[in-house]
Amino acid sequence: MNAPEKAQSAIGASVRRKEDYRFLTGGGKYTDDVTLPGQSYAYFVRSPHAHAKILKINKSAALKAPGVIAVYTGDDTAADKMGGLPCGWLIKDVKGEPMKEPPHPPLAQGKVRHVGDQVAVIIAETYNQAKDAAELLEVDYDVLPAVVDAVEALKPGAPQVHDGAPNNRCYLWSLGDKAATDAAFAKAHHVTKIDITNNRLIPNAIEPRAALAHYNRADESYTLYVANQNPHVERLLMTAFVLGLPEHKVRVIAPDVGGGFGSKIFLYAEDVIVTWASKKVNRPVKWTADRSEAFLSDAHGRDHHTHAELAMDKDGKFLGLRVKTIANLGAYLSTFGSSVPTYLYGTLLAGQYTTPAIYVEVDAAFTNTTPVDAYRGAGRPEATYVLERIVSQAAREMNLDQAEIRRRNFITAFPYQTPVALMYDIGDYKSCLDKAQKLADVAGFPARRAEAEKRGKKRGLGYSTYIEACGLAPSNIAGALGARAGLFEAGEIRVHPTGSVTVFTGSHSHGQGHETTFAQVVAARLGIPVESVDVVHGDTGRMPFGMGTYGSRSIAVGGAAIMKALDKIEAKGKKIAAHLLEAAESDIEFKDGKFTVAGTDKSVPFGGVAFSAYVPHNYPLDKLEPGLNETAFYDPGNFTYPAGTHIAEVEVDPETGVVQIVNFSAVDDFGNIINPMIVEGQVHGGLAQGIGQAMLENCVYDQETGQLLTGSYMDYAMPRAADLPSFKVDTHVTPCTHNPLGVKGCGEAGAIGSPPAVVNAVIDALAPLGVKHLEMPLTPERVWRAIQGKPTKVA
Amino acid sequence: MGTSVSLIINGKTVTANIDPRMLLVQFIREHMQLTGTHIGCDTAQCGACTVFVNGNAVKSCSALAVQFEGAQITTIEGIAGANGEMHPMQAAFKECHGLQCGFCTPGMVMSAIDLVKRHGNSLSEQAIREGLDGNICRCTGYHNIVKAVQQGAANMKGV
Ligand code: FES
Ligand code: FES
C-alpha cells in the first residue's frame, strides 16, 4: 500500500491530533481568554420569576454605582428598533397554517416568561462592578401564574405565555398517512401501547457561553468573538433580522470553543446585546456566563411526552405505528426549536424497520421555561427512544427474543423509501446487530445472568437498533420543509508557493478534531504530509462562507466541500503540469503527490506545480491565471444515514434499586472512516451523554413557581468518571453512496442509540419481578419503587 | 484601595495590588494572563480550574488570591519542559486521545498528576475513575481519559 511515512497521513489512520499540543499546554484560545484593550464587562439582570409583568424599572441607583458605564433595558433596545431573535425554521400545522411565532425580544418588553429571561444589561469597568450594580437595579414585577409542563400548558385554562399563541400552542403538526395507518391497525393481530417521557436535559458544555464585541468607529465595523458552532449563521441572523447591520461590516470569530452539543448553534440574546452595546458605549464589551446562568439561559434539550402504538401481525411483523407527542418548546422559539420535534423527529420513526404505515402528530407548546432546541441528536434520540422502547415491549408481549423481533423487521433492500419522507441510501442493519451481539458476548449472557442471580442481583440485556439522518441537508428539500437557510457547506484550499496548504472550512470544530481529520483528507489526496496542511475554521473574516457544525454534518458536508475544492486544485494542477511536462492535459495523471505523463516516467511533484503557479515564469499565462487557490460549495444530494446496534448489559440490586452498567457495546455504521481514534472518541462522548440521560440527568422545574430546581452541578447530575463503564465500540462499514468520501457522520450516534438500550436492559433485568415500565433517569429510588410496584410519577 | 499580595507562579515571583475579592483563578487568568486555567462552574464542582499550590491540587475558583501570600502556584503552563516538551501526562493525553474540546483538559491533567503523586504509578481503572471525581468532562465519556492517566502514570516513573 502506502510508504510508511505516508501511512501517517492516510485516510483510515489514527493520526494523533494536531490541535492537542495547544490544548494540553494551556495554549487554547477560548472566547473568555481574549482580552481587548479598554474592554468593559456586561452582566445581565435576569428574571427571578417564571412569569411576570414588568411594571417599572428604576435604573438610577445602578447607574450611580462605582464603575458603571451604562444600564440598558428593553426600552433602550425598543428605542433603537432592535428586532426579535428569529426562528430559522417555519413549521406549517396540520391545516397548512404557519406556526405561531411570538416575538423573542433580546431584552424583555414588559413581560418575562421564564426564570433567567433577560431584563437588563449592566456595563461596567469590571465584572464585579457590573454584578454589584445589578443588585441595585430596581425592577417591579407583577408575578403571574406559570406553567412549566407542556401537557399542562395545552389544557384549557392554563396560564397564557404569549398573547399571540392561544392555548400556548405553537403548532399541531403531522406527518404520514393517517388513513393507511388506521387501516393497518384494523387488521393487527396485536397492538403494543406505550406512554413515555423523554426527560428534559441541560447541555452543559464545560466552557460556558461567552461573547466579546468590539465596535471600531474608524471604519464602522464590528468584531464579535463568541462561543458558537456556526459563526456565519450567527452573523447572518444577527445582522439581517435583529440589528439591521451591514453584514460585511461584521466579523464573527468563534475561536476555540469548549464543547457545544447543539447549545452553541443558536443566536442568543447576549451575543446581540453585547454587539449592540459595544457601539453605544464605544468600548469592547465582554460577557461570560457563569454556570448558574448557563443552566438558565443555554437552550435545553428533549422534553417530550409521547403515546405510541405499534400494530403487528401474528409473527411480530410491524404493520403500523401511531405516535402522538407533546413537545415543550420553552418560553420562546429558539433558532431551530421548531424543527427539532418535527422534521428531525417524525421523519426518524421508521427506524431500521419496514413498518409500511406510520402516522405521527406533534403538539408543540410554549411554557414558562428556558427555550428548548437541538441538543446532541436533536429529535433523533427522541424518535429512537420511542421506537426502541416500544419494539422491546412488543417483543416481550409477543414472547419474541429482543434481537429476533428486530431482525424480522429490518430493512434489507436499498435504497429504501420510508413512509415518513426519508430515502435511506444504504445500510446493513443485520451485520451491525450480529457484530454487536458478538462484541457483547450475548451467547454468554445466560450464564452471567445465572451467576448474578446467585448473588441476589438481577442482570438484563437491552438492545437499541437505531438510525439517524445526518449530513444536513439538501437545501432544496430543507427549504420546501420550511428551513429559512441553505444547508450546504463551503471550503477553500489555499496552496502556498512551497506546496504547503491552508484549508479554510465552514465547518466548526469544538472538540471534533477537524484540524486533524480534514488535514488527513487533504494530505491523502495531495500526497503531502499531514504536517503540511493546516485547517482554519470559525472566522467569517477568513472563510468564504460556512453553515457550521451540528447534526453530524462536518465530514459529510464540510469534507465534501473540501473534496470538491481539491477536484478543482487537481484539475488546474494538471493544466500546469501539462505545460511543464510539454504533454497533453488529457495525458496527465495525478497520484501519490505527483503529476505524471501517463505511461512515462516524466513527472513533476505537487510542490513543483504549486511553485510554478506562484512564480509563473514558465507558465501558460495566455490560457491560465497564476495561483493555486480554489473554493467550492457543496450541497448534499441526500441526508446520510448512520445506523447501528447498541447493547447494554446491566446488573440491578433489587434491594436498593442501584443499577450498574456492566457492559456497553456499540457497533455503528458511519460509512468510511477517516480517523478511527477520533471516531471512537466521538462515540464515547455520545454514549456518556446518552447514558447520562438514561441514568442521571434530569432538568426539573417546580411546577408551581417555575423555578429551576436543578440549576447547578450540585443538583443536576452530570456523569462523572465513576458513573460510567468503559465502552466496547466497533464499526461496520457501508459507504455512503452520495458523497465523495463515502462518509456519514459520527457525532451524535452515541447519544441517540444508548438511552433505550440502557432502559430496555433494566426492564429486561426486572421483568421477572413484574416491572414493565420505567422512566429516565433510572435513579435508584425510581427503580426501587418500580420493583415495589409503586412507580414514581414523572414530573 | 486594593490589597497587596505576592506569590510565585510557575517559578516567577509576582506582587500585585488587587481587589481583595479576587479569586485565585481570576488572578491567574486576568492578572497573569495565564488563560490555560479555566472556569467551568461556580460551585467548585467541575475541576476545570485545578492548579497546584505548594505541590497539591487546588480548585483555584474556590479561594481568594490574597490567601496565597508566598505560595508556589503551578498552572498548566508551568508543567511542560523548558523547551516546551510535554510532561508525560500531557503526552499520554495526546497519545490516548484523552481530550476533545480541551476545556476540561488542563484541570484534568493537573488532577491526574496529583493522583499519581498521591497514589503511585500503577493505578487501577477504578482508582482513576474515583480519583477524578472532582473533574467533569462533557466530551470524552472519560474512557480515553482513564487510558491516558494509566499510561501517563506509568510514564511518570522516575520523573
Ligand atoms: S471552576 Fe473551579 S471547580 Fe469549576
Ligand atoms: S474535552 Fe471537552 S470537556 Fe473534556
Tab-separated table of C-alpha atoms in Angstrom, chain A residues 16-17 20-21 23-26 28-30 32-33 35 127-128 132 202-208 257-259 261 290-292 375-376 510-511 677-678 681-682 684-685 688-689 697 712-714 716 718-722 724-727, chain B residues 19 21 26 29-30 33 35-36 38-43 45-46 48 76-77 80 83-86 90 93-97 99-106 109 125-126 128-130 132-144:
chain	number	residue	atom	x	y	z
A	16	ARG	CA	-2.804	11.926	16.751
A	17	ARG	CA	-4.487	15.298	16.850
A	20	ASP	CA	-3.760	18.760	21.132
A	21	TYR	CA	-0.471	20.425	21.945
A	23	PHE	CA	-4.932	22.454	24.447
A	24	LEU	CA	-2.625	20.395	26.642
A	25	THR	CA	-0.197	23.187	27.377
A	26	GLY	CA	-2.739	25.884	28.145
A	28	GLY	CA	-6.019	27.168	23.673
A	29	LYS	CA	-7.764	30.475	22.980
A	30	TYR	CA	-11.400	30.389	24.036
A	32	ASP	CA	-13.088	34.380	27.552
A	33	ASP	CA	-9.314	34.145	27.024
A	35	THR	CA	-8.755	40.425	26.074
A	127	TYR	CA	-17.128	42.200	36.117
A	128	ASN	CA	-17.591	42.544	39.868
A	132	ASP	CA	-22.663	44.632	42.195
A	202	ILE	CA	-29.361	20.742	30.030
A	203	PRO	CA	-26.458	20.563	27.582
A	204	ASN	CA	-23.663	21.762	29.848
A	205	ALA	CA	-20.735	22.218	27.533
A	206	ILE	CA	-17.939	22.780	30.037
A	207	GLU	CA	-16.974	26.113	28.516
A	208	PRO	CA	-19.816	28.467	29.439
A	257	VAL	CA	-14.889	26.552	21.633
A	258	GLY	CA	-15.174	24.287	24.640
A	259	GLY	CA	-17.892	21.912	23.528
A	261	PHE	CA	-23.518	19.689	21.648
A	290	ASP	CA	-21.259	31.762	34.930
A	291	ARG	CA	-22.538	28.212	35.284
A	292	SER	CA	-25.741	29.241	37.011
A	375	TYR	CA	-29.102	19.042	21.882
A	376	ARG	CA	-26.814	16.243	20.673
A	510	HIS	CA	-15.383	22.487	19.156
A	511	GLY	CA	-13.814	19.192	20.092
A	677	MET	CA	-9.337	7.181	17.026
A	678	ILE	CA	-11.343	10.377	16.669
A	681	GLY	CA	-13.817	9.306	20.861
A	682	GLN	CA	-16.966	10.816	19.378
A	684	HIS	CA	-17.577	7.534	23.695
A	685	GLY	CA	-18.707	11.093	24.291
A	688	ALA	CA	-21.706	9.269	28.022
A	689	GLN	CA	-24.419	11.788	27.238
A	697	GLU	CA	-29.552	13.726	34.194
A	712	SER	CA	-26.162	23.748	39.465
A	713	TYR	CA	-23.795	20.800	39.441
A	714	MET	CA	-24.944	20.106	42.981
A	716	TYR	CA	-28.090	18.362	38.087
A	718	MET	CA	-23.565	15.255	35.358
A	719	PRO	CA	-21.945	11.917	34.544
A	720	ARG	CA	-18.584	11.657	36.269
A	721	ALA	CA	-15.844	9.164	35.580
A	722	ALA	CA	-17.002	6.681	38.198
A	724	LEU	CA	-19.623	5.277	33.537
A	725	PRO	CA	-18.191	1.996	32.326
A	726	SER	CA	-15.507	1.545	29.713
A	727	PHE	CA	-17.141	1.066	26.346
B	19	ASP	CA	-9.333	43.722	44.823
B	21	ARG	CA	-12.420	39.747	46.452
B	26	GLN	CA	-9.125	35.373	38.356
B	29	ARG	CA	-6.334	34.323	34.263
B	30	GLU	CA	-6.833	38.069	34.372
B	33	GLN	CA	-2.954	36.298	31.550
B	35	THR	CA	-5.551	31.544	30.389
B	36	GLY	CA	-4.874	27.814	30.367
B	38	HIS	CA	-10.331	27.562	33.025
B	39	ILE	CA	-13.585	28.310	34.802
B	40	GLY	CA	-16.369	25.825	34.193
B	41	CYS	CA	-18.680	26.343	37.152
B	42	ASP	CA	-19.462	28.475	40.172
B	43	THR	CA	-19.907	25.729	42.751
B	45	GLN	CA	-17.666	21.063	41.115
B	46	CYS	CA	-16.045	20.811	37.708
B	48	ALA	CA	-11.510	22.995	35.191
B	76	ILE	CA	-0.872	24.028	33.226
B	77	GLU	CA	1.523	26.449	31.517
B	80	ALA	CA	5.938	21.254	30.272
B	83	ASN	CA	11.736	23.728	25.531
B	84	GLY	CA	8.031	23.118	25.560
B	85	GLU	CA	8.261	19.327	25.529
B	86	MET	CA	5.175	17.891	27.129
B	90	GLN	CA	0.270	15.676	28.781
B	93	PHE	CA	-3.462	12.542	26.947
B	94	LYS	CA	-2.453	13.257	23.370
B	95	GLU	CA	-1.423	9.677	22.656
B	96	CYS	CA	-4.656	8.218	24.084
B	97	HIS	CA	-6.974	10.912	22.697
B	99	LEU	CA	-9.248	15.279	25.175
B	100	GLN	CA	-11.669	16.705	22.666
B	101	CYS	CA	-12.660	20.349	23.139
B	102	GLY	CA	-9.774	20.831	25.536
B	103	PHE	CA	-11.694	22.897	28.053
B	104	CYS	CA	-11.612	20.455	30.963
B	105	THR	CA	-8.181	19.274	29.893
B	106	PRO	CA	-5.802	21.488	31.882
B	109	VAL	CA	-4.091	16.879	33.580
B	125	GLU	CA	-9.197	1.813	36.312
B	126	GLN	CA	-11.419	2.071	39.378
B	128	ILE	CA	-8.578	6.556	38.386
B	129	ARG	CA	-12.332	6.878	37.914
B	130	GLU	CA	-12.830	7.569	41.598
B	132	LEU	CA	-11.159	12.048	39.012
B	133	ASP	CA	-14.465	12.545	40.782
B	134	GLY	CA	-13.843	16.291	41.104
B	135	ASN	CA	-13.320	16.836	37.387
B	136	ILE	CA	-16.151	16.899	34.864
B	137	CYS	CA	-15.603	16.258	31.177
B	138	ARG	CA	-18.600	16.570	28.862
B	139	CYS	CA	-16.821	15.449	25.687
B	140	THR	CA	-14.832	12.255	26.107
B	141	GLY	CA	-17.031	9.976	28.197
B	142	TYR	CA	-13.853	9.519	30.309
B	143	HIS	CA	-12.946	6.255	28.527
B	144	ASN	CA	-9.806	7.663	26.943
